[in-house]
Backbone as JSON Lines, residues from 0, in Angstrom:
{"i":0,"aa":"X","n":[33.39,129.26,82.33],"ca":[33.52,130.32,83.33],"c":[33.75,131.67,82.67]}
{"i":1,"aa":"X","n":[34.79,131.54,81.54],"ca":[34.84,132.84,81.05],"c":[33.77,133.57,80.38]}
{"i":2,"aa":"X","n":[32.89,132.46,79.86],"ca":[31.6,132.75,78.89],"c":[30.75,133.55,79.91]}
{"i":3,"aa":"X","n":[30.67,132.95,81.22],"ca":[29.53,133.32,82.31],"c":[30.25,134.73,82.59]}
{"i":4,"aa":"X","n":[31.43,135.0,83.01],"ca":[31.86,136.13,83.58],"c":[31.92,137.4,82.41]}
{"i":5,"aa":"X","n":[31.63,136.99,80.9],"ca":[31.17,138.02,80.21],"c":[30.03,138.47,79.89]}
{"i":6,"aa":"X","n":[29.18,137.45,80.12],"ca":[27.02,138.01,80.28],"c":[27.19,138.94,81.61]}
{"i":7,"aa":"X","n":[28.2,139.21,82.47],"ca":[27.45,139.82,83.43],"c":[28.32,141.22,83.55]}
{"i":8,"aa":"X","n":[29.55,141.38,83.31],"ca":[30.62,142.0,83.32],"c":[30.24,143.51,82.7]}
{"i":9,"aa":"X","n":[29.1,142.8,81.61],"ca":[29.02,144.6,81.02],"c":[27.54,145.2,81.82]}
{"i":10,"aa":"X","n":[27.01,144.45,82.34],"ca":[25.77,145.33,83.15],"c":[25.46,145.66,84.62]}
{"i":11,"aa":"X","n":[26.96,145.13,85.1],"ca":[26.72,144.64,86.7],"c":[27.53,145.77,87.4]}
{"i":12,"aa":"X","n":[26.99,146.8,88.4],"ca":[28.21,147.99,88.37],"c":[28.39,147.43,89.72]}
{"i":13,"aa":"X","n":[29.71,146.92,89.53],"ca":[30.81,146.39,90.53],"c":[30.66,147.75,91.69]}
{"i":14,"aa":"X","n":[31.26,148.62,91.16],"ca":[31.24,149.68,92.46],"c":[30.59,149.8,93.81]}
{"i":15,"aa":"X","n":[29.05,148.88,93.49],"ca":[28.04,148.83,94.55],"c":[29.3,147.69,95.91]}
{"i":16,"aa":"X","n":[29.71,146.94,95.09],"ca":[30.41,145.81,95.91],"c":[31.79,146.32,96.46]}
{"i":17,"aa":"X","n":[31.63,147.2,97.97],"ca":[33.16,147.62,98.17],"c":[33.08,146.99,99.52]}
{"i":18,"aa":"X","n":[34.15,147.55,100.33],"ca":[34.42,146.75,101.62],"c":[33.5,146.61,102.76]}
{"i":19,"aa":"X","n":[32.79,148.01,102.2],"ca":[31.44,148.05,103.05],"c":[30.69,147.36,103.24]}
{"i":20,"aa":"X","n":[30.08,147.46,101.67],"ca":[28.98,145.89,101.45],"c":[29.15,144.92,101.77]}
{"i":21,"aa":"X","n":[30.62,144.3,101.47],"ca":[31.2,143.41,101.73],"c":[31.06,142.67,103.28]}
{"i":22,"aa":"X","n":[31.18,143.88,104.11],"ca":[31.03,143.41,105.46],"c":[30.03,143.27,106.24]}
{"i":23,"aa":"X","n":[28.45,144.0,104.99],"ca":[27.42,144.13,105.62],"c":[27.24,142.89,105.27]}
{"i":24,"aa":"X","n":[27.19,142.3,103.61],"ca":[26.98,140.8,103.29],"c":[27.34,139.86,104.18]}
{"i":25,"aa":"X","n":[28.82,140.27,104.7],"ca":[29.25,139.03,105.74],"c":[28.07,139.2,106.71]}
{"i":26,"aa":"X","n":[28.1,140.15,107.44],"ca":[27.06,140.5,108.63],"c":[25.91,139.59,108.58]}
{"i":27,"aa":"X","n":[25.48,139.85,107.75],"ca":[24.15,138.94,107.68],"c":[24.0,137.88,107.35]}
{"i":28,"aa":"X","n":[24.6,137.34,106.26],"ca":[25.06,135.66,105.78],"c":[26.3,135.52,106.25]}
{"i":29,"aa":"X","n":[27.1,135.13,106.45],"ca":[28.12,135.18,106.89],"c":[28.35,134.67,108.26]}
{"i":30,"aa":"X","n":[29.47,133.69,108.14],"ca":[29.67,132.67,109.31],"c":[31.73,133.1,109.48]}
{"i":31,"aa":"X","n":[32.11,133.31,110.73],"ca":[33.31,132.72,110.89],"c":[33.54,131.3,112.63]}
{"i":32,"aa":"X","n":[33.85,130.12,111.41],"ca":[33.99,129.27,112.19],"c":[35.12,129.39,113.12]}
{"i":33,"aa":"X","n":[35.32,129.39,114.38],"ca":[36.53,129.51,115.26],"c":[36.56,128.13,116.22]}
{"i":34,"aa":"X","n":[37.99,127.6,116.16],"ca":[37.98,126.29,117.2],"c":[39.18,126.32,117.54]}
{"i":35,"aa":"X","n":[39.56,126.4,118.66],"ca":[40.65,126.66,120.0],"c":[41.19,127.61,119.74]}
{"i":36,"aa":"X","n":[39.92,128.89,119.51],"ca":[41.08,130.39,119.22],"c":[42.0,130.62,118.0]}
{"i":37,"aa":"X","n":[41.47,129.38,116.84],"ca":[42.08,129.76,115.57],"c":[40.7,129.92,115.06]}
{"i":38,"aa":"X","n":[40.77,130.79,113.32],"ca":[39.84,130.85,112.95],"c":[39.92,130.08,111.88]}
{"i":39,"aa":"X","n":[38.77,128.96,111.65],"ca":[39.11,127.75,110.51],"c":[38.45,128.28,109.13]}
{"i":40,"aa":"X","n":[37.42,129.09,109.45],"ca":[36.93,128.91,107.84],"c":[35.94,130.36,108.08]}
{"i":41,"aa":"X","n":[35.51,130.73,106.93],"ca":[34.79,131.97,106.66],"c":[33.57,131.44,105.51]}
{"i":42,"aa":"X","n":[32.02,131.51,105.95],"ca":[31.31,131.23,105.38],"c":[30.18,132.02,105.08]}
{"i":43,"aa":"X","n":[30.24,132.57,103.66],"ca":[29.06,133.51,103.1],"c":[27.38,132.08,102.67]}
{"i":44,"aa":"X","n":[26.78,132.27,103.35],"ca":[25.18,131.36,103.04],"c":[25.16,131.95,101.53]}
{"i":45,"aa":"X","n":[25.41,131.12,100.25],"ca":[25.21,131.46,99.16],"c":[24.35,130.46,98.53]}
{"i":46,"aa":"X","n":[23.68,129.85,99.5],"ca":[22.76,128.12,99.2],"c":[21.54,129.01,98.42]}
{"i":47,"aa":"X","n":[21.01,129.36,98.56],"ca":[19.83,130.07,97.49],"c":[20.24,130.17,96.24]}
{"i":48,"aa":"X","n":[21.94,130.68,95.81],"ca":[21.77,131.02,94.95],"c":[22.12,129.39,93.19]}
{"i":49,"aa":"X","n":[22.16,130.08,92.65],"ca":[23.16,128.6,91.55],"c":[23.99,128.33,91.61]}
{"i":50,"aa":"X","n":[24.48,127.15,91.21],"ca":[26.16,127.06,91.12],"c":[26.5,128.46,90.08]}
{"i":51,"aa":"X","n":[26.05,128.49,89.38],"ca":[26.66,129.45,87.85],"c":[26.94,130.58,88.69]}
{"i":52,"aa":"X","n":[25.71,131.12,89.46],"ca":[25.72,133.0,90.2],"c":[27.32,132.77,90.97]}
{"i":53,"aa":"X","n":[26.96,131.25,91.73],"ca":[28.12,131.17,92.77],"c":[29.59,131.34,91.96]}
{"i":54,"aa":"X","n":[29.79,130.15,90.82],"ca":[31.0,130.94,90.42],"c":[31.11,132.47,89.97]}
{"i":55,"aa":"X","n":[30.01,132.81,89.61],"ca":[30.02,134.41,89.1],"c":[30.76,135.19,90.42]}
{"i":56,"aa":"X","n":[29.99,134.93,91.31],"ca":[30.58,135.79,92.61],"c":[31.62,135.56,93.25]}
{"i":57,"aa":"X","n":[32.41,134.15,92.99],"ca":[33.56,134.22,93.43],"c":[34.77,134.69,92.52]}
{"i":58,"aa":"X","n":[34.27,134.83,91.02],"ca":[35.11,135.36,90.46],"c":[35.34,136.96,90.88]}
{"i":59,"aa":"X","n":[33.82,137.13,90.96],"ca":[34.01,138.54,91.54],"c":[34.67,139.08,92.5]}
{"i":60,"aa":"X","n":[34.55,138.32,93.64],"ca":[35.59,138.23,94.84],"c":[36.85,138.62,94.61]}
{"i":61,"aa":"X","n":[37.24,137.65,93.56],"ca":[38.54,137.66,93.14],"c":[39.01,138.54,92.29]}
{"i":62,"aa":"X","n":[38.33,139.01,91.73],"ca":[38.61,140.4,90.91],"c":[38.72,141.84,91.7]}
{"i":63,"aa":"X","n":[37.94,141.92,92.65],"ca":[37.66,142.98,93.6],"c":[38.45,143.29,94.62]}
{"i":64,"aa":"X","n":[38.54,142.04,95.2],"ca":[39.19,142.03,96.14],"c":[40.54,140.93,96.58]}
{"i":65,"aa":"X","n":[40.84,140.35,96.07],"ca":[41.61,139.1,95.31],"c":[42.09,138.27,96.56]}
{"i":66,"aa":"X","n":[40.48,137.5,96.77],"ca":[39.72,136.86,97.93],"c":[39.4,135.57,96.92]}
{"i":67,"aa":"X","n":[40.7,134.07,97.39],"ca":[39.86,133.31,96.36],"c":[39.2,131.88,97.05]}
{"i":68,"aa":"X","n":[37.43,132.28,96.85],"ca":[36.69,131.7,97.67],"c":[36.57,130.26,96.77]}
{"i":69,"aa":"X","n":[35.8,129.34,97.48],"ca":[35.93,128.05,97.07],"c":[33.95,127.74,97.48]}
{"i":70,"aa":"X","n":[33.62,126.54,96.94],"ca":[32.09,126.56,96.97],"c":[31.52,124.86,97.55]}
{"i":71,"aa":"X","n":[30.94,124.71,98.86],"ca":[31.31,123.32,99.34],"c":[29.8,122.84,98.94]}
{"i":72,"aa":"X","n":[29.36,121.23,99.06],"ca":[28.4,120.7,98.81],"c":[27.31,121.1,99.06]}
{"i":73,"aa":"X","n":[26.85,122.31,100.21],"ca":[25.49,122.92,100.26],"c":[25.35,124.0,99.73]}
{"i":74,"aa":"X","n":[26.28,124.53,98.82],"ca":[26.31,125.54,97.45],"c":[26.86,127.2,98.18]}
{"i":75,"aa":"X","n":[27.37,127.1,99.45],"ca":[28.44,127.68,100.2],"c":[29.27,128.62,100.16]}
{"i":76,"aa":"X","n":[29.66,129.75,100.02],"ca":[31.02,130.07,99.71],"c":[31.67,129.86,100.87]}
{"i":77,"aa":"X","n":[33.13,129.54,100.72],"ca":[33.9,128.68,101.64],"c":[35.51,129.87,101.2]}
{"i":78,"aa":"X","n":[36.0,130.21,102.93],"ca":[37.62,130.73,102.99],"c":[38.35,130.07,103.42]}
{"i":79,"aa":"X","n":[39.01,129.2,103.61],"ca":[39.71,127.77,104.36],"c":[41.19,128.64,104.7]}
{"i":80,"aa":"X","n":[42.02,129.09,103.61],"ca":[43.31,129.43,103.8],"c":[43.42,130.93,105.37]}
{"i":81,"aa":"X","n":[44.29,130.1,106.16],"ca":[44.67,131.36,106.96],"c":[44.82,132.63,106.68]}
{"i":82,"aa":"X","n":[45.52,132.59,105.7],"ca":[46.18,134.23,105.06],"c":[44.97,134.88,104.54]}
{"i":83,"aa":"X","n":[44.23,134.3,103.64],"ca":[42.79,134.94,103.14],"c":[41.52,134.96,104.23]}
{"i":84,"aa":"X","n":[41.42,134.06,105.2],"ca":[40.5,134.5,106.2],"c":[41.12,136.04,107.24]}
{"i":85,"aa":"X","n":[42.67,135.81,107.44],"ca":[42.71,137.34,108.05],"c":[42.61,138.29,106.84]}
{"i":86,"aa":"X","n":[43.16,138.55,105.45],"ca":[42.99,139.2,104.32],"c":[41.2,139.58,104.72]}
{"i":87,"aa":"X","n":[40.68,138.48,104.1],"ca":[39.08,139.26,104.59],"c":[38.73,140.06,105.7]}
{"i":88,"aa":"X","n":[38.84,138.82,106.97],"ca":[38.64,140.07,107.48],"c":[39.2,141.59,107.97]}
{"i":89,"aa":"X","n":[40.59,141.03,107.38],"ca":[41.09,142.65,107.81],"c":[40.26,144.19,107.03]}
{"i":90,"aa":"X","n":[39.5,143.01,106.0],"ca":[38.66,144.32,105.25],"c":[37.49,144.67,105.52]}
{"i":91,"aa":"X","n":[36.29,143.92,106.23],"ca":[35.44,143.96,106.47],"c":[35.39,144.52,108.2]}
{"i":92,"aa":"X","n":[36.36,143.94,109.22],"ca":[36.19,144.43,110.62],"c":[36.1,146.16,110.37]}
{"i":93,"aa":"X","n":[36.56,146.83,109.72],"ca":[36.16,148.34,110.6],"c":[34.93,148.62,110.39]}
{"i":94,"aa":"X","n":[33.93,147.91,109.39],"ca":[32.57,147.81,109.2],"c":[31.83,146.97,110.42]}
{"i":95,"aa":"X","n":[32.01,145.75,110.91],"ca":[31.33,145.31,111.5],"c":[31.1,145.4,113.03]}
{"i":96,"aa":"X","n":[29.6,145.84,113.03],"ca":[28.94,146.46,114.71],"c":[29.38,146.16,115.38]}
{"i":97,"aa":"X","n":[29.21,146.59,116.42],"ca":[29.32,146.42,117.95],"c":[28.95,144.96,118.47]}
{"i":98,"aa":"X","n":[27.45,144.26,118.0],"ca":[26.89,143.27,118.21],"c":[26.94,142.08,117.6]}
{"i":99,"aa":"X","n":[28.01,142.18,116.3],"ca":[28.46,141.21,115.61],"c":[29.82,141.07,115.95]}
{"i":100,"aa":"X","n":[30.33,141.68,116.71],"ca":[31.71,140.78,116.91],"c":[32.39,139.88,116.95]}
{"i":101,"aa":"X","n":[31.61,138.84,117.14],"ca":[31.38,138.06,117.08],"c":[32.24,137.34,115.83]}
{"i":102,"aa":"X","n":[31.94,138.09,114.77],"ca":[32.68,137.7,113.38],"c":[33.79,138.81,113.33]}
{"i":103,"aa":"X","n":[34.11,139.37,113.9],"ca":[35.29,140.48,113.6],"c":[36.57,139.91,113.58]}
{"i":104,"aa":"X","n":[37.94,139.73,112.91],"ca":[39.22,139.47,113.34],"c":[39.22,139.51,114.84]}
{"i":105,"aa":"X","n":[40.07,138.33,114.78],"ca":[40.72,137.86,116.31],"c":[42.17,137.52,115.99]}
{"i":106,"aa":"X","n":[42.74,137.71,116.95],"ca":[44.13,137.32,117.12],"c":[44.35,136.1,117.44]}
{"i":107,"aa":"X","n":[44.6,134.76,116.06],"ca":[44.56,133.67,116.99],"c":[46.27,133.27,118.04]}
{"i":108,"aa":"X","n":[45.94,132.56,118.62],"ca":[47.3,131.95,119.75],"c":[48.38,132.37,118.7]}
{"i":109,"aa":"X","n":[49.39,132.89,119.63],"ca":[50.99,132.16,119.04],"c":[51.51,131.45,118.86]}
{"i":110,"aa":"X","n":[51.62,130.47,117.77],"ca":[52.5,129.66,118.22],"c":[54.18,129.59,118.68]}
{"i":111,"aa":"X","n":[55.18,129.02,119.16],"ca":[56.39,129.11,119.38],"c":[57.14,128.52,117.71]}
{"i":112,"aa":"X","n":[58.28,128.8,117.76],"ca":[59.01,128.67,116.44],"c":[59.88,127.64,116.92]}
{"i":113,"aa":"X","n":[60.19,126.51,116.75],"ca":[60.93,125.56,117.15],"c":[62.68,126.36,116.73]}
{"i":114,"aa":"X","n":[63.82,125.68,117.54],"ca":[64.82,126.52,117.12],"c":[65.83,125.96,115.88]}
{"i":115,"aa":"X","n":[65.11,124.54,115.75],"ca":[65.82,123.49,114.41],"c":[64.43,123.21,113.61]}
{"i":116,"aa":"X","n":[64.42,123.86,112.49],"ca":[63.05,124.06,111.94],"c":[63.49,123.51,110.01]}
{"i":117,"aa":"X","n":[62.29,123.12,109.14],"ca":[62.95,123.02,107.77],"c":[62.12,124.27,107.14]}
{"i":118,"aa":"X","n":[63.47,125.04,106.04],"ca":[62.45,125.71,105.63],"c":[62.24,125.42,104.09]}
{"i":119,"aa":"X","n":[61.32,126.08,103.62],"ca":[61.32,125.48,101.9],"c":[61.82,126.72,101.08]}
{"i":120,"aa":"X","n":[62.49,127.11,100.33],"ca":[62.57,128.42,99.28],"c":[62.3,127.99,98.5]}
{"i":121,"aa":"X","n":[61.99,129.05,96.93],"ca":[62.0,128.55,96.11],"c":[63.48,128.33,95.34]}
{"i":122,"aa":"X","n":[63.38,127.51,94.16],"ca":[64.49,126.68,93.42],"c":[65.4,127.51,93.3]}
{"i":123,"aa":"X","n":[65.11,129.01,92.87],"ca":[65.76,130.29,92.09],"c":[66.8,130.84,93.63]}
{"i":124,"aa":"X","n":[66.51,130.5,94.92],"ca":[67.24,130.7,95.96],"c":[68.2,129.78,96.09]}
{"i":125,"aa":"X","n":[69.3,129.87,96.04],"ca":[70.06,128.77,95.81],"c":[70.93,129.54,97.46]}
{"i":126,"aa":"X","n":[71.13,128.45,98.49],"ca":[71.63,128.55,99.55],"c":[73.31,127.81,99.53]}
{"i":127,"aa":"X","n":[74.38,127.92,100.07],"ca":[75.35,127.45,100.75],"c":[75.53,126.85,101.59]}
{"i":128,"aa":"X","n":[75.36,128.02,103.18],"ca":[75.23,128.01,104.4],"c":[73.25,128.83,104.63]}
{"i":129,"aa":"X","n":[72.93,127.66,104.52],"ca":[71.5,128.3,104.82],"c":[71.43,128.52,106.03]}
{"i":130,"aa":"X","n":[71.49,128.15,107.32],"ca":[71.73,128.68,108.67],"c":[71.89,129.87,108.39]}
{"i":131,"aa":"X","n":[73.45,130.68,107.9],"ca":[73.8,131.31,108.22],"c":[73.79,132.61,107.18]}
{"i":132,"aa":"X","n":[72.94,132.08,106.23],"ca":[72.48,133.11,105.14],"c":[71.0,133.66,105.71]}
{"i":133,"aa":"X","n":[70.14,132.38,106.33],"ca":[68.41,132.83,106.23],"c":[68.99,133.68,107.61]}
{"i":134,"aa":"X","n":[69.31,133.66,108.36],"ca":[69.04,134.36,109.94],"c":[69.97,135.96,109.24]}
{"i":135,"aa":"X","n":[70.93,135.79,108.29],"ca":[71.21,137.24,107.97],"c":[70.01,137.79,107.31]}
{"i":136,"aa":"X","n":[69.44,137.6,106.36],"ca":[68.04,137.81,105.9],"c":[67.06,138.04,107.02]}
{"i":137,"aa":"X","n":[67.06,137.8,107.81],"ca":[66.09,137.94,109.4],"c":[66.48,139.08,109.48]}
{"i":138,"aa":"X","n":[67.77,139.51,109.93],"ca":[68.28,140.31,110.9],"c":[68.63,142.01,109.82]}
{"i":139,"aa":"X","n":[68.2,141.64,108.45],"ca":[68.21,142.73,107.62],"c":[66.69,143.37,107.68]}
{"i":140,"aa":"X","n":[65.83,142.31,107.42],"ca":[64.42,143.14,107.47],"c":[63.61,143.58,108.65]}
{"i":141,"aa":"X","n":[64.02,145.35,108.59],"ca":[63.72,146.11,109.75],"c":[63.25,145.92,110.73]}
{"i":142,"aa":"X","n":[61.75,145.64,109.69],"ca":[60.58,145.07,111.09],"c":[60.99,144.23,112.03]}
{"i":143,"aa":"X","n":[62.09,142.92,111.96],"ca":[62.29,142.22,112.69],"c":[63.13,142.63,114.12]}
{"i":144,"aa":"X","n":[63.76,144.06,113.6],"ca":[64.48,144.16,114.59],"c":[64.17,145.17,115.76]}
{"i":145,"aa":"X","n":[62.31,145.51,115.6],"ca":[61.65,145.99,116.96],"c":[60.25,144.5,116.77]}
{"i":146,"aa":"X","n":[60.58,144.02,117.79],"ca":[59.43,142.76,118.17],"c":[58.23,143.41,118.7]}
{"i":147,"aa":"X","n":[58.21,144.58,118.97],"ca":[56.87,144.92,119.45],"c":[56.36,145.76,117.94]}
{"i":148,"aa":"X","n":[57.26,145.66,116.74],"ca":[56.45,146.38,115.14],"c":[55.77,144.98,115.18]}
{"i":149,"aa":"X","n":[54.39,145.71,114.58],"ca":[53.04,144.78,114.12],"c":[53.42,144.01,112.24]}
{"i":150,"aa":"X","n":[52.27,144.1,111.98],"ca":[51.97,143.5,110.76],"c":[53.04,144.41,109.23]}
{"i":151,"aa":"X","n":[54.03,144.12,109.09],"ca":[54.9,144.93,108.3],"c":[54.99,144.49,106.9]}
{"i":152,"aa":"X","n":[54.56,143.75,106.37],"ca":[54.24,143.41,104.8],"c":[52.98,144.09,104.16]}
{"i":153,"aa":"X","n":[53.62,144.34,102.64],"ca":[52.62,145.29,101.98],"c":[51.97,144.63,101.46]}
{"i":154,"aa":"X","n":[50.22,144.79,101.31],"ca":[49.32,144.53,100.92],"c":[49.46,143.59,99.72]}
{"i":155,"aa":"X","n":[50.2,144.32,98.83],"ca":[50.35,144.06,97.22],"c":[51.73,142.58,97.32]}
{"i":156,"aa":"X","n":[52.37,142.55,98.63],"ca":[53.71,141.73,98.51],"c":[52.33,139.77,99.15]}
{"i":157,"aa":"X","n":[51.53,140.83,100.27],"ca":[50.67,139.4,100.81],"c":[50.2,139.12,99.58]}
{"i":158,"aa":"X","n":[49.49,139.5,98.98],"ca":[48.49,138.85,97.55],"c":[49.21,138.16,96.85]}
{"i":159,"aa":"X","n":[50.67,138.94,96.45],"ca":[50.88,137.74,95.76],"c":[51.7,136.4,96.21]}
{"i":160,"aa":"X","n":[52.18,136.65,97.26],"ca":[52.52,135.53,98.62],"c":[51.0,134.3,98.38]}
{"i":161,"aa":"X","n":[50.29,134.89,98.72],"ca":[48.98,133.87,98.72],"c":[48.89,133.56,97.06]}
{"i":162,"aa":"X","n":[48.61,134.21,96.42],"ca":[48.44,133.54,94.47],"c":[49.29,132.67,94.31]}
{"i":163,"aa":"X","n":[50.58,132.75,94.74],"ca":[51.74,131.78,95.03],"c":[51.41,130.73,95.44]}
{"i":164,"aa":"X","n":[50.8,130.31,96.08],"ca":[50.48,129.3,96.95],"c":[49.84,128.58,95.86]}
{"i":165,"aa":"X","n":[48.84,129.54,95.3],"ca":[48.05,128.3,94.3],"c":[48.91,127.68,92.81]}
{"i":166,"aa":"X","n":[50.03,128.79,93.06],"ca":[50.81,128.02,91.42],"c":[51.24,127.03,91.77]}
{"i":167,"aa":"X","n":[51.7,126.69,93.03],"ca":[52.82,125.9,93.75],"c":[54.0,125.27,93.09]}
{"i":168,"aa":"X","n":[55.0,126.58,93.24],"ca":[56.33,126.62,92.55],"c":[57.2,125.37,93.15]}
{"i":169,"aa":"X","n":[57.68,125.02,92.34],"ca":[59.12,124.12,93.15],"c":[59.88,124.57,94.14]}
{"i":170,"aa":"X","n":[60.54,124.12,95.35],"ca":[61.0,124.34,96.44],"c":[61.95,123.51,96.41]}
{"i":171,"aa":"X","n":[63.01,123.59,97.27],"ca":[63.75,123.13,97.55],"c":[64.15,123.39,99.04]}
{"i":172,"aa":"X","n":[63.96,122.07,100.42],"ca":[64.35,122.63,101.68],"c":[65.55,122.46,101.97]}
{"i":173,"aa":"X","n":[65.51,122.81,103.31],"ca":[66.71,123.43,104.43],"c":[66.48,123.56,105.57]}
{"i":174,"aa":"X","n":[67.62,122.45,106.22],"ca":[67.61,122.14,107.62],"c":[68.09,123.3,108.13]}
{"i":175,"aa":"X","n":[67.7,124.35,108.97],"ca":[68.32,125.57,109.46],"c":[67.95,125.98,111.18]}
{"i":176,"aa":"X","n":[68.72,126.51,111.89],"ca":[68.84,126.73,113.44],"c":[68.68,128.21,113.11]}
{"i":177,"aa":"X","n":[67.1,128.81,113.51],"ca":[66.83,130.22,113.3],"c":[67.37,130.62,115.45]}
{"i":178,"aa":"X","n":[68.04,131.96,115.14],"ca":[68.61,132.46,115.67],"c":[67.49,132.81,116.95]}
{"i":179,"aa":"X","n":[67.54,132.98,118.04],"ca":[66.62,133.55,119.23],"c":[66.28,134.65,119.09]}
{"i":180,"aa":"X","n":[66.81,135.82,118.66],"ca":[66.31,137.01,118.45],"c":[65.58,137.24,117.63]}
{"i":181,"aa":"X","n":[65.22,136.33,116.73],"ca":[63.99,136.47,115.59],"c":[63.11,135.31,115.86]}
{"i":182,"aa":"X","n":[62.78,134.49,117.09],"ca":[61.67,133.51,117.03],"c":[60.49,134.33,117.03]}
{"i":183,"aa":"X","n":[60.47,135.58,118.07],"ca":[59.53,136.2,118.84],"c":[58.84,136.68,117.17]}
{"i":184,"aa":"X","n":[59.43,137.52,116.53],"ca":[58.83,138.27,115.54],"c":[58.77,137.9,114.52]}
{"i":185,"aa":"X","n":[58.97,136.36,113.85],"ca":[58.82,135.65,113.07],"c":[57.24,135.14,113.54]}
{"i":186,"aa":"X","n":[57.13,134.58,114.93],"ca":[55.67,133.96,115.52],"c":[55.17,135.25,115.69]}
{"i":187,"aa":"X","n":[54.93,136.06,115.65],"ca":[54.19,137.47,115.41],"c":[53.76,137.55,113.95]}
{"i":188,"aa":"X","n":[54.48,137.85,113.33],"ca":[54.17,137.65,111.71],"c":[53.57,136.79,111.72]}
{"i":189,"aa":"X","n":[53.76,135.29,111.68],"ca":[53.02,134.28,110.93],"c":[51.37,134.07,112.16]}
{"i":190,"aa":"X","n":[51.16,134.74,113.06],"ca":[50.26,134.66,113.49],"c":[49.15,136.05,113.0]}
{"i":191,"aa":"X","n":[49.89,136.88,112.58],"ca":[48.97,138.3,111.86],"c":[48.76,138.15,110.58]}
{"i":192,"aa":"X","n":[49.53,137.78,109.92],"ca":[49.57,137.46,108.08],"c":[49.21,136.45,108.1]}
{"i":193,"aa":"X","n":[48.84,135.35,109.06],"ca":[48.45,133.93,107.98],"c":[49.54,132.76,107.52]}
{"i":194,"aa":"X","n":[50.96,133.01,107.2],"ca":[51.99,133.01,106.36],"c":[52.42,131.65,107.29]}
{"i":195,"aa":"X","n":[53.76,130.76,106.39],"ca":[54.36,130.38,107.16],"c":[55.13,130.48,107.25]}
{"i":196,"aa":"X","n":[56.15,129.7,108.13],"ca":[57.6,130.5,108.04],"c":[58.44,130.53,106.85]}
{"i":197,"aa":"X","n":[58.44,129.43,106.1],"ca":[59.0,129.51,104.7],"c":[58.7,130.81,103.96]}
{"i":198,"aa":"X","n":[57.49,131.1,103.91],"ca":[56.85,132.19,102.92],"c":[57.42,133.46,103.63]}
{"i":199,"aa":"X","n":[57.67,133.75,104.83],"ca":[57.86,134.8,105.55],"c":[59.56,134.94,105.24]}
{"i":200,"aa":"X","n":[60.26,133.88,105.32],"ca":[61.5,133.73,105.01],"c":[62.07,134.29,103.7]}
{"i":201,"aa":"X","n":[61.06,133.46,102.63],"ca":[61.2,133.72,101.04],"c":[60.87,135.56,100.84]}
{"i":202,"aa":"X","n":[60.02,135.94,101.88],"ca":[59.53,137.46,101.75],"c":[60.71,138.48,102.2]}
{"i":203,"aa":"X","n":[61.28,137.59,102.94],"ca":[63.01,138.45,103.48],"c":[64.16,138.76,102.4]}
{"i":204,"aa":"X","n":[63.84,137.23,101.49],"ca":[64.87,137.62,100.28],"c":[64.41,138.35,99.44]}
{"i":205,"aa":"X","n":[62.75,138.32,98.95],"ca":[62.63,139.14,98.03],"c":[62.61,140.57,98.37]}
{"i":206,"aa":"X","n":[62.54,140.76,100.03],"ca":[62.67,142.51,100.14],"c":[63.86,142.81,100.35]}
{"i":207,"aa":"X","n":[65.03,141.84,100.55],"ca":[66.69,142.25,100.51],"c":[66.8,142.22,99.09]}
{"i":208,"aa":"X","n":[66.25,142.19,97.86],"ca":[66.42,141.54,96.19],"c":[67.41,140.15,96.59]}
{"i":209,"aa":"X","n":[67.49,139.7,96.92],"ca":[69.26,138.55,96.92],"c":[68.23,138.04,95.85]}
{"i":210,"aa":"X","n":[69.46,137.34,95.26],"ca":[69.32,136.78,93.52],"c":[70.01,135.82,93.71]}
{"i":211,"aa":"X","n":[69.3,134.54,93.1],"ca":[70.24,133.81,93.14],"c":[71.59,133.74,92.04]}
């Protein structure tokens, strides 16, 4: 892979490939699968090309836009993860027409937040009273405390929330009773970001710093 991503690296001017293109490419090849108002998967028609181009371009993806696509048996590019299908399209919808809407971000359902839930942190969070530590962590990060604020995580904090996912750090859970005043805007978040509640949780300590 690395061999392939240096034959092309010095002649290929990336620049042509911005959010624009990006959304015209979706436009035209480009599939988003939707079933009961969630969106399951994001599919660029890359069957013409090779496997080799295909990893070329998903590295590219991932370099560009740090979108990490996957490649299924009819030679495919494939978005499966929640967080990276809204990530995409949150980049491509202000590009796409009137008549393709069709593929534009949607808001899927809310779900409800159960009020005895487990959550996972990582190892380096070392809890006591997790009840009564995670819901102070709720009730510190701002956003939580207007339910009608939208999407409040920074760009640069989601990416690496999602890269996370693929190291898959050690965890350690916790039986915890999240408080009523944060179900509403916890299921807001994890329905705009993708996220789950663990990750949204773990995103509370790292924007309070708490150390373990």
């Amino acid at each position: 892979m690395n061999c392939l991503w240096s034959r092309y690296q010095n002649f290929t001017n990336f620049t042509y490939l911005n959010a624009e293109a990006l959304a015209w490419w979706y436009q035209d090849d480009g599939h988003l699968k939707v079933e009961d108002g969630i969106m399951r998967k994001v599919v660029l028609s890359t069957d013409s090309f090779t496997i080799n181009e295909n990893l070329w371009l998903i590295q590219l993806l991932k370099n560009k836009f740090n979108l990490h696509f996957s490649f299924d048996s009819q030679n495919r590019l494939l978005l499966y993860d929640q967080a990276q299908i809204i990530q995409f399209l949150n980049i491509v919808t202000p590009y796409v027409q009137p008549c393709m809407n069709r593929k534009a971000y949607r808001l899927p359902p809310i779900k409800p937040i159960a009020t005895r839930t487990t959550i996972y942190l990582p190892q380096q969070i070392l809890l006591r009273q997790p009840t009564r530590e995670i819901n102070k962590q709720l009730a510190a990060l701002s956003c939580f405390h207007n339910h009608e604020d939208s999407f409040a995580i920074k760009d640069s904090d989601l990416v690496a929330i999602i890269t996370n996912r693929k190291n898959k750090q050690p965890t350690k859970s916790y039986q915890i009773s999240i408080q009523e005043e944060y179900k509403v805007a916890l299921a807001r978040l994890r329905q705009q970001a993708g996220l789950t509640i663990s990750e949204l949780v773990a995103y509370c300590f790292k924007s309070n710093h708490v150390e373990s």
